[in-house]
PDB file of C-alpha atoms and ligand atoms in Angstrom:
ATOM      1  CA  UNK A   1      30.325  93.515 -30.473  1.00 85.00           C
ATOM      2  CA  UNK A   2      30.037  89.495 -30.348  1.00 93.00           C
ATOM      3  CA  UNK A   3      28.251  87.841 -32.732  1.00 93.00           C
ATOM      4  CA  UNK A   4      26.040  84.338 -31.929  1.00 94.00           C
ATOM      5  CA  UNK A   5      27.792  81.895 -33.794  1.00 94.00           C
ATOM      6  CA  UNK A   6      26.003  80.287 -36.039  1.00 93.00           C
ATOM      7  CA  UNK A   7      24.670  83.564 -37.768  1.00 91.00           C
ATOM      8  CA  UNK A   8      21.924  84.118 -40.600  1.00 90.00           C
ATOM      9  CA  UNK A   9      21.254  81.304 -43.268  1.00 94.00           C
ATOM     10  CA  UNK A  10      21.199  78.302 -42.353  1.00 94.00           C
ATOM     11  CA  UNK A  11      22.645  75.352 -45.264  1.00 95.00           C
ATOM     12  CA  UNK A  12      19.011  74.751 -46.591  1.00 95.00           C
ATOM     13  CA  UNK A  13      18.548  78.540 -46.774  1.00 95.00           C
ATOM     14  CA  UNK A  14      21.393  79.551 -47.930  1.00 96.00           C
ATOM     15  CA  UNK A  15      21.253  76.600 -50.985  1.00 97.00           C
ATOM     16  CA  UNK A  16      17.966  77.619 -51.803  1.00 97.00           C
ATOM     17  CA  UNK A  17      18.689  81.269 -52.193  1.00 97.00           C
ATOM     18  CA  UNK A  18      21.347  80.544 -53.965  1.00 97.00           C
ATOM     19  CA  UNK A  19      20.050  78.242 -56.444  1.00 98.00           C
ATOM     20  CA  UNK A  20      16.629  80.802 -56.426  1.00 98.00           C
ATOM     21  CA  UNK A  21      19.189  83.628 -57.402  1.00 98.00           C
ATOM     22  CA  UNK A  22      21.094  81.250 -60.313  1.00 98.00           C
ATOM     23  CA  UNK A  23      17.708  80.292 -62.113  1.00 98.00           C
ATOM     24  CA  UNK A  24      16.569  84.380 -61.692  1.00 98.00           C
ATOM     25  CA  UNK A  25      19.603  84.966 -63.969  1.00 98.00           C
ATOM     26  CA  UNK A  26      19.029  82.345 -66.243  1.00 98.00           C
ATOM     27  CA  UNK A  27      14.720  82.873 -66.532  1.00 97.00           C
ATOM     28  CA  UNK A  28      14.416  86.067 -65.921  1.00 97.00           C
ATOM     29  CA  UNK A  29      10.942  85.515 -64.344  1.00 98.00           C
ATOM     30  CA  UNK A  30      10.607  82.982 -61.482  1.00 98.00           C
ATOM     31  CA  UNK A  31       7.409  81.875 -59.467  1.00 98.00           C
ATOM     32  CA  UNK A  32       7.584  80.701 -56.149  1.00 97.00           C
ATOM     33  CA  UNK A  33       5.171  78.581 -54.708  1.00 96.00           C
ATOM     34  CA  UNK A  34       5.071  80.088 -51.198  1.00 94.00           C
ATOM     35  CA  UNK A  35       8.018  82.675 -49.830  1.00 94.00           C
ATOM     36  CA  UNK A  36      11.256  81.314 -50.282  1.00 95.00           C
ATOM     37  CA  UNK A  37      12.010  83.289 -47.123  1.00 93.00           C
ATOM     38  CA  UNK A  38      10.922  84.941 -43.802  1.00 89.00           C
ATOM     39  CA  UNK A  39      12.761  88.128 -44.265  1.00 92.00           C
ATOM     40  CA  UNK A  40      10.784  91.174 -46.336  1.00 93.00           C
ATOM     41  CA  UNK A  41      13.964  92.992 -47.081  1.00 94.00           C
ATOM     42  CA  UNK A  42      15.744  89.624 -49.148  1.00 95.00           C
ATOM     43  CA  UNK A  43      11.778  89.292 -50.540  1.00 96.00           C
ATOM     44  CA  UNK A  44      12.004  92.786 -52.111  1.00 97.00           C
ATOM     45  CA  UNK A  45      15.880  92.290 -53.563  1.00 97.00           C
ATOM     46  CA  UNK A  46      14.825  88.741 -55.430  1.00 98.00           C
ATOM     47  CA  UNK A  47      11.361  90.631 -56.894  1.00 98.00           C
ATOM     48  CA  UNK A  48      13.384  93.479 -57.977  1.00 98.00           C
ATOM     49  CA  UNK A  49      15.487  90.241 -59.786  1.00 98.00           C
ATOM     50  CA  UNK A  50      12.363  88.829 -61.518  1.00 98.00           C
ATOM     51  CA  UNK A  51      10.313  86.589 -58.826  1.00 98.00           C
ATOM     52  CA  UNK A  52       6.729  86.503 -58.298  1.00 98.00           C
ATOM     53  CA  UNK A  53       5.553  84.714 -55.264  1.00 98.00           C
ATOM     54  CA  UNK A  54       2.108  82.635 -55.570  1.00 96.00           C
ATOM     55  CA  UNK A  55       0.477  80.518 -53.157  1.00 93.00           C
ATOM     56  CA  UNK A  56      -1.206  77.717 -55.589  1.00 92.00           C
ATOM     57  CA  UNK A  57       0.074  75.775 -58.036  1.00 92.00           C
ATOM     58  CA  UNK A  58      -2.944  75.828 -60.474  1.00 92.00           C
ATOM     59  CA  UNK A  59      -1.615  79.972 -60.950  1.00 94.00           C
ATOM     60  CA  UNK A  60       1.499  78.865 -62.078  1.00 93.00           C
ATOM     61  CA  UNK A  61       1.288  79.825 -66.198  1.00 94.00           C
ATOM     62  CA  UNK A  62       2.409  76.470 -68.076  1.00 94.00           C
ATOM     63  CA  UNK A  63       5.724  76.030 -69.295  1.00 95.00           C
ATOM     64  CA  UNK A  64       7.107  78.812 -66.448  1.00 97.00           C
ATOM     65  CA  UNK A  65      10.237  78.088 -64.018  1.00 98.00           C
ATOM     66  CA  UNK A  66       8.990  77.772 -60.267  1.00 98.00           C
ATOM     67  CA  UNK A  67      10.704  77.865 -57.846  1.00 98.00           C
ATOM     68  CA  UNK A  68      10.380  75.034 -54.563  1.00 97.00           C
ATOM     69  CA  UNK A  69      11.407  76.293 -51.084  1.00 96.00           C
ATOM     70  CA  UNK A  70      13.006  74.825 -48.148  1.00 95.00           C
ATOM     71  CA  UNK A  71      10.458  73.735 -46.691  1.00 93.00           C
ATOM     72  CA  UNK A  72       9.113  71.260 -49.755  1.00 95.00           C
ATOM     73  CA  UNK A  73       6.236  70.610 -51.623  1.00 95.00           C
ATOM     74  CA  UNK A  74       3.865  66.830 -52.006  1.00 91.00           C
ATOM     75  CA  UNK A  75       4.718  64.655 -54.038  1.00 90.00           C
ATOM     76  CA  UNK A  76       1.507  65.737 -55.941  1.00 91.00           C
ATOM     77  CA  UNK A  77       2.180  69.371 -56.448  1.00 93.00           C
ATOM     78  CA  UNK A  78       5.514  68.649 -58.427  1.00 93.00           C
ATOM     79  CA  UNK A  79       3.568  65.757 -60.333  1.00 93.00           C
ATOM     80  CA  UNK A  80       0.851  68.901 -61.664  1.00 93.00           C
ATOM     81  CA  UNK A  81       3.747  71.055 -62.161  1.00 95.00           C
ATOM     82  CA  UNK A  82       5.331  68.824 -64.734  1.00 94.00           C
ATOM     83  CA  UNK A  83       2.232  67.751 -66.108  1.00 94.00           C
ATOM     84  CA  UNK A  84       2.079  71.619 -67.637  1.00 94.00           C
ATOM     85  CA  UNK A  85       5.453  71.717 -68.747  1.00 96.00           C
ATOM     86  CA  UNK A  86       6.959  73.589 -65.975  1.00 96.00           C
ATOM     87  CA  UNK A  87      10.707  74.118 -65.419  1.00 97.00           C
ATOM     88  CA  UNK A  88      11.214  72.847 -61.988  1.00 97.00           C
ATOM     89  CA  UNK A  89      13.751  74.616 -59.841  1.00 97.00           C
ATOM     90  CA  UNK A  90      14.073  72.394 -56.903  1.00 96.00           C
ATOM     91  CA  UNK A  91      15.171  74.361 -53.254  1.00 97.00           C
ATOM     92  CA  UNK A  92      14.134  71.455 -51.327  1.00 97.00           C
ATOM     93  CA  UNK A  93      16.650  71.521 -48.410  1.00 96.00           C
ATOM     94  CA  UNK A  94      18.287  67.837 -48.339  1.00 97.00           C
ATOM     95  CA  UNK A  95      17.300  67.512 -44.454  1.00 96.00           C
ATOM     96  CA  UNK A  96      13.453  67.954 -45.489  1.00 96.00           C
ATOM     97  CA  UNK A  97      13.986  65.958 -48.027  1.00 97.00           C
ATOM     98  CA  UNK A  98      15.643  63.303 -46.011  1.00 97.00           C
ATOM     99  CA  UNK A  99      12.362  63.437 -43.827  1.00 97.00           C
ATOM    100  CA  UNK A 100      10.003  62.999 -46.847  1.00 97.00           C
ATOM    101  CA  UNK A 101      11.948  59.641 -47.897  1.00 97.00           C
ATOM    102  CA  UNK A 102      11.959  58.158 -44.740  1.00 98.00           C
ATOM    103  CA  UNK A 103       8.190  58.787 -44.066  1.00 98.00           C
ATOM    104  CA  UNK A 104       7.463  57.203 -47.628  1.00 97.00           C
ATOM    105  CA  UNK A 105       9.551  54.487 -46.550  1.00 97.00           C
ATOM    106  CA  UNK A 106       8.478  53.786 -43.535  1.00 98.00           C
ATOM    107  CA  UNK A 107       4.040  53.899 -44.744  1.00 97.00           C
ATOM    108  CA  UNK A 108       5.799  51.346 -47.457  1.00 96.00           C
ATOM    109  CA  UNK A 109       7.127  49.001 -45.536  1.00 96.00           C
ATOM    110  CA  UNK A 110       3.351  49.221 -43.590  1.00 95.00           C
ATOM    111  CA  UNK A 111       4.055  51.152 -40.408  1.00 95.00           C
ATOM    112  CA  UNK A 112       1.887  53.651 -39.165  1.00 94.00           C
ATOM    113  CA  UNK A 113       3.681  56.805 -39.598  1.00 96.00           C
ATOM    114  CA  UNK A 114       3.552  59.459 -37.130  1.00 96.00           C
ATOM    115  CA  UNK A 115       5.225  62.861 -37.761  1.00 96.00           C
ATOM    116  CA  UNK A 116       6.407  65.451 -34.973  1.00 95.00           C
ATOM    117  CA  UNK A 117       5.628  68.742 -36.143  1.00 94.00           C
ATOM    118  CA  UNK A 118       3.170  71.244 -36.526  1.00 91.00           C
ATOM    119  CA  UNK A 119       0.608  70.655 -38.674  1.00 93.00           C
ATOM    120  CA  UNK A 120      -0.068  73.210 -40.227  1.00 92.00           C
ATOM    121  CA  UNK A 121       3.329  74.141 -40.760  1.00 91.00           C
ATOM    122  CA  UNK A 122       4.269  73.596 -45.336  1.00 90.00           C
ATOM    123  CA  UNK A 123       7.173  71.384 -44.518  1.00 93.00           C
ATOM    124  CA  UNK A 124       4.792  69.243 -42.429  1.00 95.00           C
ATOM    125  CA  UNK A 125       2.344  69.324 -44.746  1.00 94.00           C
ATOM    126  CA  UNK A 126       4.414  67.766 -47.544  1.00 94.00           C
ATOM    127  CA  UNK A 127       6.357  64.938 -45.390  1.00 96.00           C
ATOM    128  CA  UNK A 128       2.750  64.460 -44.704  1.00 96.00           C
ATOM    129  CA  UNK A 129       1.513  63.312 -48.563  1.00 95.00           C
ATOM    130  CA  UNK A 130       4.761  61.226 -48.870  1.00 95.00           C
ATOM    131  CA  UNK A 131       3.444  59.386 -46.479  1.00 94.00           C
ATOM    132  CA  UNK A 132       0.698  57.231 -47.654  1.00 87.00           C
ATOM    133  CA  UNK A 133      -2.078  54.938 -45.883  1.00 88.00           C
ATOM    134  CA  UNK A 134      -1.983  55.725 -41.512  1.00 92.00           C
ATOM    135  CA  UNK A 135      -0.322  58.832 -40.924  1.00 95.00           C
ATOM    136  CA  UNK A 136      -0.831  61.257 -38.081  1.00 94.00           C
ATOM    137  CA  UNK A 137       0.661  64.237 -37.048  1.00 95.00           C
ATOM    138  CA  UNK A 138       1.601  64.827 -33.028  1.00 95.00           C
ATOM    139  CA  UNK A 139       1.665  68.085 -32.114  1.00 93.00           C
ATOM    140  CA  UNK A 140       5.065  68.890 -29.574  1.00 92.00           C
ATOM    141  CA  UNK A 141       2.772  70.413 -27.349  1.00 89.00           C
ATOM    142  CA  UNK A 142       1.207  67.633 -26.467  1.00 86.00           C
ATOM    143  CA  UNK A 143       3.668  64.620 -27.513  1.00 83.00           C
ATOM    144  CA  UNK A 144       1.943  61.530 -25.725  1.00 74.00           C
ATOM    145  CA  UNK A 145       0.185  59.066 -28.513  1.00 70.00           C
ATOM    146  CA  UNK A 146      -2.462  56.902 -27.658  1.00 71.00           C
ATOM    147  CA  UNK A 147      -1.800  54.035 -29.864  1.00 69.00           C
ATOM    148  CA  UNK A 148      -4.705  52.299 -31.043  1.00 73.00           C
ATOM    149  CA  UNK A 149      -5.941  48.978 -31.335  1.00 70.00           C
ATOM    150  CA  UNK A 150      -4.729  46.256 -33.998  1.00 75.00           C
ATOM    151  CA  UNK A 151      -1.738  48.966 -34.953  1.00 82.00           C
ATOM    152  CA  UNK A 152       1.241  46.639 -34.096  1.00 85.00           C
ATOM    153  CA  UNK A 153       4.205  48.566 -36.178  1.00 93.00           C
ATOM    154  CA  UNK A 154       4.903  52.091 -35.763  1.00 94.00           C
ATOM    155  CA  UNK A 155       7.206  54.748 -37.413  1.00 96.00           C
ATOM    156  CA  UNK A 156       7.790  58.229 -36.528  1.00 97.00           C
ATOM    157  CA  UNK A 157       9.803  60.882 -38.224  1.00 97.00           C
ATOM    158  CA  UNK A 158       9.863  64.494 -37.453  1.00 95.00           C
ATOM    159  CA  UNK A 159       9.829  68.137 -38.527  1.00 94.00           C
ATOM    160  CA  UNK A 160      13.252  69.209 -39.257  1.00 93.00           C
ATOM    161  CA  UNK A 161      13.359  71.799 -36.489  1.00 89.00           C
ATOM    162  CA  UNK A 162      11.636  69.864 -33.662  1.00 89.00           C
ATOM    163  CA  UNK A 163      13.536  69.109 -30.426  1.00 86.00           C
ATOM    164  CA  UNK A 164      14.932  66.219 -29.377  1.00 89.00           C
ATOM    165  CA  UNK A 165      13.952  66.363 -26.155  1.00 89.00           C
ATOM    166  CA  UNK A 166      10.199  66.114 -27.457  1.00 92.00           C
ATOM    167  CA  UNK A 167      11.325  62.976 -30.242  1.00 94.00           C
ATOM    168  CA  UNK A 168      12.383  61.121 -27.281  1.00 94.00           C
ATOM    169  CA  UNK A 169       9.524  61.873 -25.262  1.00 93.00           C
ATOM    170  CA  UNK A 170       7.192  60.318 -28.341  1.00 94.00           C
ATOM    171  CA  UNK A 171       9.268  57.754 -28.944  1.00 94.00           C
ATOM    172  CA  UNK A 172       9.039  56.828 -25.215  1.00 91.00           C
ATOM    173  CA  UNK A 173       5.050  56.998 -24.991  1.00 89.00           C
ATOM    174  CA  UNK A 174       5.172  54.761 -28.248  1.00 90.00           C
ATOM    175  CA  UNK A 175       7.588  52.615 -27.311  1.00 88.00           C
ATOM    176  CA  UNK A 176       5.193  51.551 -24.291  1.00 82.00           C
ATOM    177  CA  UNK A 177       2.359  50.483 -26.348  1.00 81.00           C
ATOM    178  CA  UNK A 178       3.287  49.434 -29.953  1.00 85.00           C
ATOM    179  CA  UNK A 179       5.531  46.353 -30.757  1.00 88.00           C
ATOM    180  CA  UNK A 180       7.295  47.615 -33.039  1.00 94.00           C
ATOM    181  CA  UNK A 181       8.403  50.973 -33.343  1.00 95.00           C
ATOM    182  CA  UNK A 182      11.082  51.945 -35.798  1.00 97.00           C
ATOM    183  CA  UNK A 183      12.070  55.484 -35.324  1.00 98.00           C
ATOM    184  CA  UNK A 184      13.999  58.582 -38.296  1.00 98.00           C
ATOM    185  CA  UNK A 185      15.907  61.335 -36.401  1.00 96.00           C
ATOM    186  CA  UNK A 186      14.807  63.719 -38.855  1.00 96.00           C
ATOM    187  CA  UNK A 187      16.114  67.214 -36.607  1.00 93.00           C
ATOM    188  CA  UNK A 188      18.416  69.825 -38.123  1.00 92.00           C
ATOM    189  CA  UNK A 189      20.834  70.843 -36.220  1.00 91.00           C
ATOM    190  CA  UNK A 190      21.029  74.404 -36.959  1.00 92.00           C
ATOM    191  CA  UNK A 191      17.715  75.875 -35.622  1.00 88.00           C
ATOM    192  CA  UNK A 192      19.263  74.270 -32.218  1.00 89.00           C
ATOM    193  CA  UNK A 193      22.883  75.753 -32.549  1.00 94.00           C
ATOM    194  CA  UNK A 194      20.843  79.264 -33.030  1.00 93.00           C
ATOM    195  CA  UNK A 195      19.039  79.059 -29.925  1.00 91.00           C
ATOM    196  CA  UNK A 196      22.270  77.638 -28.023  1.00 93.00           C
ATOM    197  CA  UNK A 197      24.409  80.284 -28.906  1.00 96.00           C
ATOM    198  CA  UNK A 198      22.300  83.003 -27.704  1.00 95.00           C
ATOM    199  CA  UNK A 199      21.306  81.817 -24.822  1.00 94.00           C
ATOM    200  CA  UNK A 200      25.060  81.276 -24.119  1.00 95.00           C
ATOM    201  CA  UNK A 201      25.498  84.686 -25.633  1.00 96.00           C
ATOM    202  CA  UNK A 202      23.222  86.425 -23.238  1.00 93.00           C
ATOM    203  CA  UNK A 203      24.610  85.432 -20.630  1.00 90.00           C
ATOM    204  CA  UNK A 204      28.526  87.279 -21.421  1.00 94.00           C
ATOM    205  CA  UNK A 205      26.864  90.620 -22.718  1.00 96.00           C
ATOM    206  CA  UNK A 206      24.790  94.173 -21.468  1.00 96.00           C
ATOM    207  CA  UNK A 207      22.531  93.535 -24.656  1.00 96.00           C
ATOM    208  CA  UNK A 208      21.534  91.665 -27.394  1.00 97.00           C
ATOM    209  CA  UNK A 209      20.397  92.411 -30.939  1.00 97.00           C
ATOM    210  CA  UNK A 210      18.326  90.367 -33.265  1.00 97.00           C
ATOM    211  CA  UNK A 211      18.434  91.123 -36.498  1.00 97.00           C
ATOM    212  CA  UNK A 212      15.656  89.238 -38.078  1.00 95.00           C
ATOM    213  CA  UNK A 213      12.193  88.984 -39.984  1.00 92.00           C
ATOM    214  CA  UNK A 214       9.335  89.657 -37.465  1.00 91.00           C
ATOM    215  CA  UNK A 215       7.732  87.227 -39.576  1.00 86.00           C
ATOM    216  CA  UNK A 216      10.218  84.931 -38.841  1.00 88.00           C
ATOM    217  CA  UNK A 217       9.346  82.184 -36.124  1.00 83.00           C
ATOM    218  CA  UNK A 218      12.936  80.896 -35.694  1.00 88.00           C
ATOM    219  CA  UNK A 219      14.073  84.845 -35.059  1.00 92.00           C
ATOM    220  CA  UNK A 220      11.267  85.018 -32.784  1.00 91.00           C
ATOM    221  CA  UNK A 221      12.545  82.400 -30.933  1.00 89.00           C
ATOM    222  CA  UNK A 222      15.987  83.645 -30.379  1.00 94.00           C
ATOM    223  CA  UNK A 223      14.079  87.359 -29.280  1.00 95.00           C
ATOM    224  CA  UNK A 224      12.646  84.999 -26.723  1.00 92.00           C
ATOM    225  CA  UNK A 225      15.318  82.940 -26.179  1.00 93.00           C
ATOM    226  CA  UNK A 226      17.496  86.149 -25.326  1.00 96.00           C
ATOM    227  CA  UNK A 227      14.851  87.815 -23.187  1.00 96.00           C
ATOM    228  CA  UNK A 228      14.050  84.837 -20.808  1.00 94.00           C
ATOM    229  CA  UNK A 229      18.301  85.295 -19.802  1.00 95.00           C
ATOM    230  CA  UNK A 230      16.740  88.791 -18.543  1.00 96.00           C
ATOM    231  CA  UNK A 231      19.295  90.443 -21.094  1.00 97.00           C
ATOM    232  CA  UNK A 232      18.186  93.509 -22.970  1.00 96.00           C
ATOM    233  CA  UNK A 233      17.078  92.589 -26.454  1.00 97.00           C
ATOM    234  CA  UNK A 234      16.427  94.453 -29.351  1.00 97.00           C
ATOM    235  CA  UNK A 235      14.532  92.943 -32.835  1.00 97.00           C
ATOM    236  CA  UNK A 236      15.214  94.825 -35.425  1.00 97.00           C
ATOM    237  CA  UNK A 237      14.740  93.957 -39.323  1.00 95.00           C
ATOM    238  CA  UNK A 238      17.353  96.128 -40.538  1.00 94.00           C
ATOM    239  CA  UNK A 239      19.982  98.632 -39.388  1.00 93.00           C
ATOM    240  CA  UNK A 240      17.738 101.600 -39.882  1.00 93.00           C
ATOM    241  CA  UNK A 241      15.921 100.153 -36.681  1.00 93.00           C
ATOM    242  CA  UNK A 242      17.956 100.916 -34.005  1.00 88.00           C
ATOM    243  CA  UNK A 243      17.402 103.165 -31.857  1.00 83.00           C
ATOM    244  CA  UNK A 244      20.215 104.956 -30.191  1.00 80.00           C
ATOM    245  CA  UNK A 245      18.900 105.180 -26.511  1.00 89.00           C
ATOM    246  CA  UNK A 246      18.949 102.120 -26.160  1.00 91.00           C
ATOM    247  CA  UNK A 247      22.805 101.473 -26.057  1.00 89.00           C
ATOM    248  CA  UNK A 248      23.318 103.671 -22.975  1.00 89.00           C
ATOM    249  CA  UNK A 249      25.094 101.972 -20.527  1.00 90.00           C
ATOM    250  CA  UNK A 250      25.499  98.912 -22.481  1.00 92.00           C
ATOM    251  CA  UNK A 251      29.486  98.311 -22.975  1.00 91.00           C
ATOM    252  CA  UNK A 252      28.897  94.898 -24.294  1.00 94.00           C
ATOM    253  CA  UNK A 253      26.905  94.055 -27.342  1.00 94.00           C
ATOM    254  CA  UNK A 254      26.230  90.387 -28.716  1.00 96.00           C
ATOM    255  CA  UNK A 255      24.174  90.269 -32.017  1.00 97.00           C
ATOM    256  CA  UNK A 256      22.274  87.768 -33.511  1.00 97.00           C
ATOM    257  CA  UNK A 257      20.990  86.455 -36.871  1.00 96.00           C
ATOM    258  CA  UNK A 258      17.779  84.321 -37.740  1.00 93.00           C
ATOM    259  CA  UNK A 259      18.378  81.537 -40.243  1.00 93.00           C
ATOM    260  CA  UNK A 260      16.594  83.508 -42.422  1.00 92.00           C
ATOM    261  CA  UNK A 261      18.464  86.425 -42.211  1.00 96.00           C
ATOM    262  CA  UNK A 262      20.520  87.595 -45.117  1.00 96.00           C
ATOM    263  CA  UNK A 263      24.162  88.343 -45.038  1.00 96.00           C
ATOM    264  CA  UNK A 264      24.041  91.805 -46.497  1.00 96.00           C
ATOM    265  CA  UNK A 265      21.771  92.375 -43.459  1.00 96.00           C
ATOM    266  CA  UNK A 266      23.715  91.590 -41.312  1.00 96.00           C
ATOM    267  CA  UNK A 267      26.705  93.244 -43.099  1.00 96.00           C
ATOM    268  CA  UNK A 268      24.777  96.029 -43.034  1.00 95.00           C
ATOM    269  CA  UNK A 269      24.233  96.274 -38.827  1.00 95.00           C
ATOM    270  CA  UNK A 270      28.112  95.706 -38.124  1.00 93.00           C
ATOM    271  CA  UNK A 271      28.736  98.627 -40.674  1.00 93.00           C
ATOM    272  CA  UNK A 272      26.659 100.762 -39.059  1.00 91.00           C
ATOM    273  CA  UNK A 273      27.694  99.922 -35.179  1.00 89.00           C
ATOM    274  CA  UNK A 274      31.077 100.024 -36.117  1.00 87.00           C
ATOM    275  CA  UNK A 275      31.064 103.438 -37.445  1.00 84.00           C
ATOM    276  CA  UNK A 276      28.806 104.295 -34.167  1.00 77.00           C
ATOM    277  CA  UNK A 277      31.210 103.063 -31.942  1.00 71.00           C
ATOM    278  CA  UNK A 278      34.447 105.011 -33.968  1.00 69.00           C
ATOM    279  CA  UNK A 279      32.448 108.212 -33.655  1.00 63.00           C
ATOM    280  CA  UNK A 280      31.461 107.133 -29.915  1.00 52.00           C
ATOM    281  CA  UNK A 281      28.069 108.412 -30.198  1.00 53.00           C
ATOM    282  CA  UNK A 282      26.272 105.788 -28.671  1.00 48.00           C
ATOM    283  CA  UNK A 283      28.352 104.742 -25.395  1.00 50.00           C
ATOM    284  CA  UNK A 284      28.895 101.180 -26.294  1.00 51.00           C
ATOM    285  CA  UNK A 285      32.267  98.885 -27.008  1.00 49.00           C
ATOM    286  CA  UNK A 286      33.814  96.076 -28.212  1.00 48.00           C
ATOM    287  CA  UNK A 287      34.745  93.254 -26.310  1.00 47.00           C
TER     288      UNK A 287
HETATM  289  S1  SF4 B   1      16.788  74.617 -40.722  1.00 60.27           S
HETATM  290 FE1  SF4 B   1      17.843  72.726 -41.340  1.00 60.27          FE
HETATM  291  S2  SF4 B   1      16.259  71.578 -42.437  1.00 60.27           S
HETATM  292 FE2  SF4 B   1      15.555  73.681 -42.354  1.00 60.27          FE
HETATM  293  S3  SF4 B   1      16.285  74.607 -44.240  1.00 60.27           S
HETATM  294 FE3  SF4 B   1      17.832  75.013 -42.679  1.00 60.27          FE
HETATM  295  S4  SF4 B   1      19.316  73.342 -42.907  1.00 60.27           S
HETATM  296 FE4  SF4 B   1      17.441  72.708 -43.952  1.00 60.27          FE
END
């Protein structure tokens, strides 16, 4: 088997987790606002450690640790959290973070801010409130800006997974109509360097695996990354998933890991294909 190199958590994830797992030991009981991940399996090991996921801060009880994702919250929402006494436990990946300071920069120093991203997406959302006064959000589907009248200075940042190919393309269409644009590359690496590697990946192997979240957008992009190459792909969540049939007549297997995969998970899958392939049950091998 090959693996897709970068595998599972990504920095931000992995720090988060990390940290999450830390202040579980120390409180006992942790709320997240949001899930601190896309993966159900690492969901039910932190609960079974103490953590209660909610989705607003007002159900937060005062004086409680919570817990702040990845992906970031306003400005605002830590601002109520301290104002009842809560013990913040800050996840905020330092690339989103990065993103909300330039944005608040940027509205400060009285540019228009535009933000790649989706919008309804939570990091989005919160680089959104740190940026005060004219702020839109373009969606990468559609990247072209009409700039409007009497807007002279414009700044753009983006979502932290965004391309670059589609910053460059906005920065272009800006570039031809505002004066002044003054532009953040605000893009994380490591959702690329996934979707590189298994795209080079598929291209070497009889099959790939995804182990992943099916919640999980950035393993659903790898699945879809991997089946555009034509390659056979498989999704599973967890090792228990496979199915056996589906090695036959596959010598070479690559596997690969969402960001938000776990590395017991993926532990887990190499255990169990490597005992498969000493008992040569299932007709595959190692490169
Ligand atoms: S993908 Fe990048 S920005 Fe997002 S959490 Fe991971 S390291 Fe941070």
């Amino acid at each position: 088997m090959i693996f897709a190199e970068p595998r599972g958590f990504c920095f931000g994830v992995r720090r988060a987790i990390s940290t999450l797992e830390d202040s579980l030991a120390r409180f006992g009981k942790v709320y997240a606002l949001g899930s601190p991940i896309h993966n159900s399996q690492e969901i039910n090991r932190l609960r079974s450690l103490g953590l209660e996921i909610i989705e607003d801060p007002s159900d937060v009880p005062s004086k409680a640790a919570v817990f702040i994702r990845a992906h970031g919250v306003s400005g605002e929402t830590l601002e109520s959290l301290a104002g009842k006494g809560s013990i913040i436990i800050d996840g905020t990946c330092p690339f989103v973070r990065k993103a909300q300071e330039k944005a608040a920069f940027l509205s400060e120093a009285g540019y228009m801010v535009l933000i790649l991203g989706d919008k309804d997406h939570p990091e989005v959302q919160a680089i959104r409130q740190f940026a005060r006064g004219m702020v839109r959000v373009v969606d990468p589907a559609a990247v072209s800006f009409p700039v409007e009248s009497g807007i002279s200075k414009i700044g753009i940042v983006s979502q932290t997974t965004q391309r670059k190919e589609t910053l460059s393309l906005l920065v272009s269409s800006v570039t031809k109509m505002a004066d002044e644009v003054r532009v953040f590359n605000t893009i994380c690496d490591a959702t690329s360097a996934r979707q590189e590697s298994v795209a080079r990946l598929a291209g070497s192997v009889d099959g790939i695996i995804v182990i992943g979240g099916k919640n999980s957008a950035n393993t659903a992009k790898l699945v879809e990354i991997s089946k555009k190459t034509g390659t056979p792909t498989l999704w599973i969540e967890n090792d228990g998933e496979m199915e056996s049939g589906w090695f036959r007549g596959k010598r070479k297997i690559g596997i690969a890991a969402g960001a938000s995969t776990p590395d017991w998970l993926i532990h887990k899958l190499e255990n169990r294909l490597a005992s498969a392939k000493s008992a040569r049950e299932d007709g595959y091998e190692d490169d």
